[in-house]
mmCIF file of C-alpha atoms in Angstrom:
data_model
loop_
_atom_site.group_PDB
_atom_site.id
_atom_site.type_symbol
_atom_site.label_atom_id
_atom_site.label_comp_id
_atom_site.label_asym_id
_atom_site.label_seq_id
_atom_site.Cartn_x
_atom_site.Cartn_y
_atom_site.Cartn_z
ATOM 1 C CA UNK A 1 28.519 -24.301 -20.692
ATOM 2 C CA UNK A 2 26.385 -22.017 -22.857
ATOM 3 C CA UNK A 3 23.309 -22.876 -20.779
ATOM 4 C CA UNK A 4 24.467 -20.891 -17.761
ATOM 5 C CA UNK A 5 24.882 -17.527 -19.520
ATOM 6 C CA UNK A 6 21.543 -17.992 -21.306
ATOM 7 C CA UNK A 7 19.812 -18.841 -18.031
ATOM 8 C CA UNK A 8 21.341 -15.822 -16.317
ATOM 9 C CA UNK A 9 20.278 -13.608 -19.206
ATOM 10 C CA UNK A 10 16.761 -15.080 -19.190
ATOM 11 C CA UNK A 11 16.203 -14.609 -15.450
ATOM 12 C CA UNK A 12 17.752 -11.131 -15.544
ATOM 13 C CA UNK A 13 15.303 -10.167 -18.276
ATOM 14 C CA UNK A 14 12.404 -11.544 -16.239
ATOM 15 C CA UNK A 15 13.480 -9.599 -13.173
ATOM 16 C CA UNK A 16 13.815 -6.406 -15.218
ATOM 17 C CA UNK A 17 10.475 -6.885 -16.996
ATOM 18 C CA UNK A 18 8.693 -7.785 -13.770
ATOM 19 C CA UNK A 19 8.648 -4.151 -12.792
ATOM 20 C CA UNK A 20 8.369 -4.481 -9.068
ATOM 21 C CA UNK A 21 7.904 -1.567 -6.740
ATOM 22 C CA UNK A 22 10.237 1.369 -6.969
ATOM 23 C CA UNK A 23 10.670 2.882 -3.526
ATOM 24 C CA UNK A 24 11.041 6.338 -5.090
ATOM 25 C CA UNK A 25 7.356 6.140 -6.147
ATOM 26 C CA UNK A 26 6.222 5.892 -2.517
ATOM 27 C CA UNK A 27 6.408 9.515 -1.397
ATOM 28 C CA UNK A 28 3.448 9.683 0.986
ATOM 29 C CA UNK A 29 4.397 9.488 4.673
ATOM 30 C CA UNK A 30 1.833 7.537 6.711
ATOM 31 C CA UNK A 31 1.895 7.333 10.496
ATOM 32 C CA UNK A 32 -0.084 4.365 11.839
ATOM 33 C CA UNK A 33 -1.321 5.167 15.347
ATOM 34 C CA UNK A 34 -3.819 2.300 15.783
ATOM 35 C CA UNK A 35 -4.090 -1.173 14.273
ATOM 36 C CA UNK A 36 -6.899 -3.712 14.642
ATOM 37 C CA UNK A 37 -8.656 -6.388 12.614
ATOM 38 C CA UNK A 38 -12.306 -6.707 11.688
ATOM 39 C CA UNK A 39 -14.270 -9.971 11.786
ATOM 40 C CA UNK A 40 -13.178 -10.812 8.237
ATOM 41 C CA UNK A 41 -9.490 -10.455 9.127
ATOM 42 C CA UNK A 42 -8.957 -7.142 7.345
ATOM 43 C CA UNK A 43 -6.535 -4.736 8.989
ATOM 44 C CA UNK A 44 -8.202 -1.521 10.159
ATOM 45 C CA UNK A 45 -5.778 1.347 10.721
ATOM 46 C CA UNK A 46 -6.033 4.816 12.190
ATOM 47 C CA UNK A 47 -3.437 6.883 10.353
ATOM 48 C CA UNK A 48 -2.252 10.422 9.847
ATOM 49 C CA UNK A 49 -1.426 11.539 6.296
ATOM 50 C CA UNK A 50 -0.445 15.166 5.686
ATOM 51 C CA UNK A 51 -1.771 16.159 9.143
ATOM 52 C CA UNK A 52 -5.194 14.632 8.341
ATOM 53 C CA UNK A 53 -6.690 11.672 10.220
ATOM 54 C CA UNK A 54 -8.027 8.712 8.241
ATOM 55 C CA UNK A 55 -9.281 5.221 8.863
ATOM 56 C CA UNK A 56 -7.935 2.702 6.350
ATOM 57 C CA UNK A 57 -8.914 -0.911 5.757
ATOM 58 C CA UNK A 58 -6.831 -3.517 3.985
ATOM 59 C CA UNK A 59 -8.382 -4.882 0.836
ATOM 60 C CA UNK A 60 -6.903 -8.294 1.659
ATOM 61 C CA UNK A 61 -7.835 -10.545 4.552
ATOM 62 C CA UNK A 62 -4.487 -10.421 6.328
ATOM 63 C CA UNK A 63 -5.569 -11.797 9.705
ATOM 64 C CA UNK A 64 -2.985 -10.016 11.848
ATOM 65 C CA UNK A 65 -2.065 -6.559 13.107
ATOM 66 C CA UNK A 66 0.237 -4.097 11.411
ATOM 67 C CA UNK A 67 2.953 -2.734 13.676
ATOM 68 C CA UNK A 68 2.487 0.882 14.698
ATOM 69 C CA UNK A 69 4.858 3.413 13.193
ATOM 70 C CA UNK A 70 5.754 5.207 9.994
ATOM 71 C CA UNK A 71 5.367 3.783 6.502
ATOM 72 C CA UNK A 72 5.823 4.921 2.920
ATOM 73 C CA UNK A 73 2.852 4.769 0.585
ATOM 74 C CA UNK A 74 1.485 6.099 -2.664
ATOM 75 C CA UNK A 75 -2.017 7.125 -3.660
ATOM 76 C CA UNK A 76 -3.100 4.633 -6.323
ATOM 77 C CA UNK A 77 -6.756 5.618 -6.620
ATOM 78 C CA UNK A 78 -8.214 9.074 -6.129
ATOM 79 C CA UNK A 79 -11.699 9.251 -7.626
ATOM 80 C CA UNK A 80 -14.232 11.979 -6.900
ATOM 81 C CA UNK A 81 -17.420 10.966 -8.741
ATOM 82 C CA UNK A 82 -19.253 13.983 -7.320
ATOM 83 C CA UNK A 83 -18.288 17.149 -5.457
ATOM 84 C CA UNK A 84 -19.101 15.411 -2.156
ATOM 85 C CA UNK A 85 -17.988 11.773 -2.687
ATOM 86 C CA UNK A 86 -14.470 10.386 -2.601
ATOM 87 C CA UNK A 87 -12.869 6.979 -3.251
ATOM 88 C CA UNK A 88 -9.203 6.685 -2.321
ATOM 89 C CA UNK A 89 -6.769 3.786 -2.082
ATOM 90 C CA UNK A 90 -3.231 3.966 -0.721
ATOM 91 C CA UNK A 91 -0.632 1.311 -1.415
ATOM 92 C CA UNK A 92 1.843 0.729 1.418
ATOM 93 C CA UNK A 93 5.406 -0.299 0.646
ATOM 94 C CA UNK A 94 6.885 -3.052 2.802
ATOM 95 C CA UNK A 95 10.362 -4.564 2.450
ATOM 96 C CA UNK A 96 8.997 -7.664 0.700
ATOM 97 C CA UNK A 97 5.643 -6.582 -0.782
ATOM 98 C CA UNK A 98 3.019 -3.904 -1.177
ATOM 99 C CA UNK A 99 -0.506 -3.882 0.222
ATOM 100 C CA UNK A 100 -3.528 -1.733 -0.740
ATOM 101 C CA UNK A 101 -5.615 0.067 1.871
ATOM 102 C CA UNK A 102 -8.930 1.799 1.174
ATOM 103 C CA UNK A 103 -9.910 5.009 2.941
ATOM 104 C CA UNK A 104 -13.062 4.104 4.890
ATOM 105 C CA UNK A 105 -13.189 7.056 7.279
ATOM 106 C CA UNK A 106 -11.861 10.535 7.960
ATOM 107 C CA UNK A 107 -11.980 12.827 10.980
ATOM 108 C CA UNK A 108 -11.018 16.386 11.791
#
């Protein structure tokens, strides 16, 4: 009988310690207007973020298209090694996971 409460306590502690994604951290609104895949199976997206147009590429070989529409994301990498170079990565929040996307293009 004492095994059940200990197991519940153990798995509750694991769930709490696991962190997970807090939806309140994903404050960037991303509108995906085009979705395709490259030869390696990476998703390539045309998106609008804060009225600016970007091309993003998944860092994972997903092998399928992302549905068009609006998503929540957060900027997880924003490096500017020089005044003219930029390296940015956005992490999209999905109901069951997150996925990183690198900025590989921008247009006016």
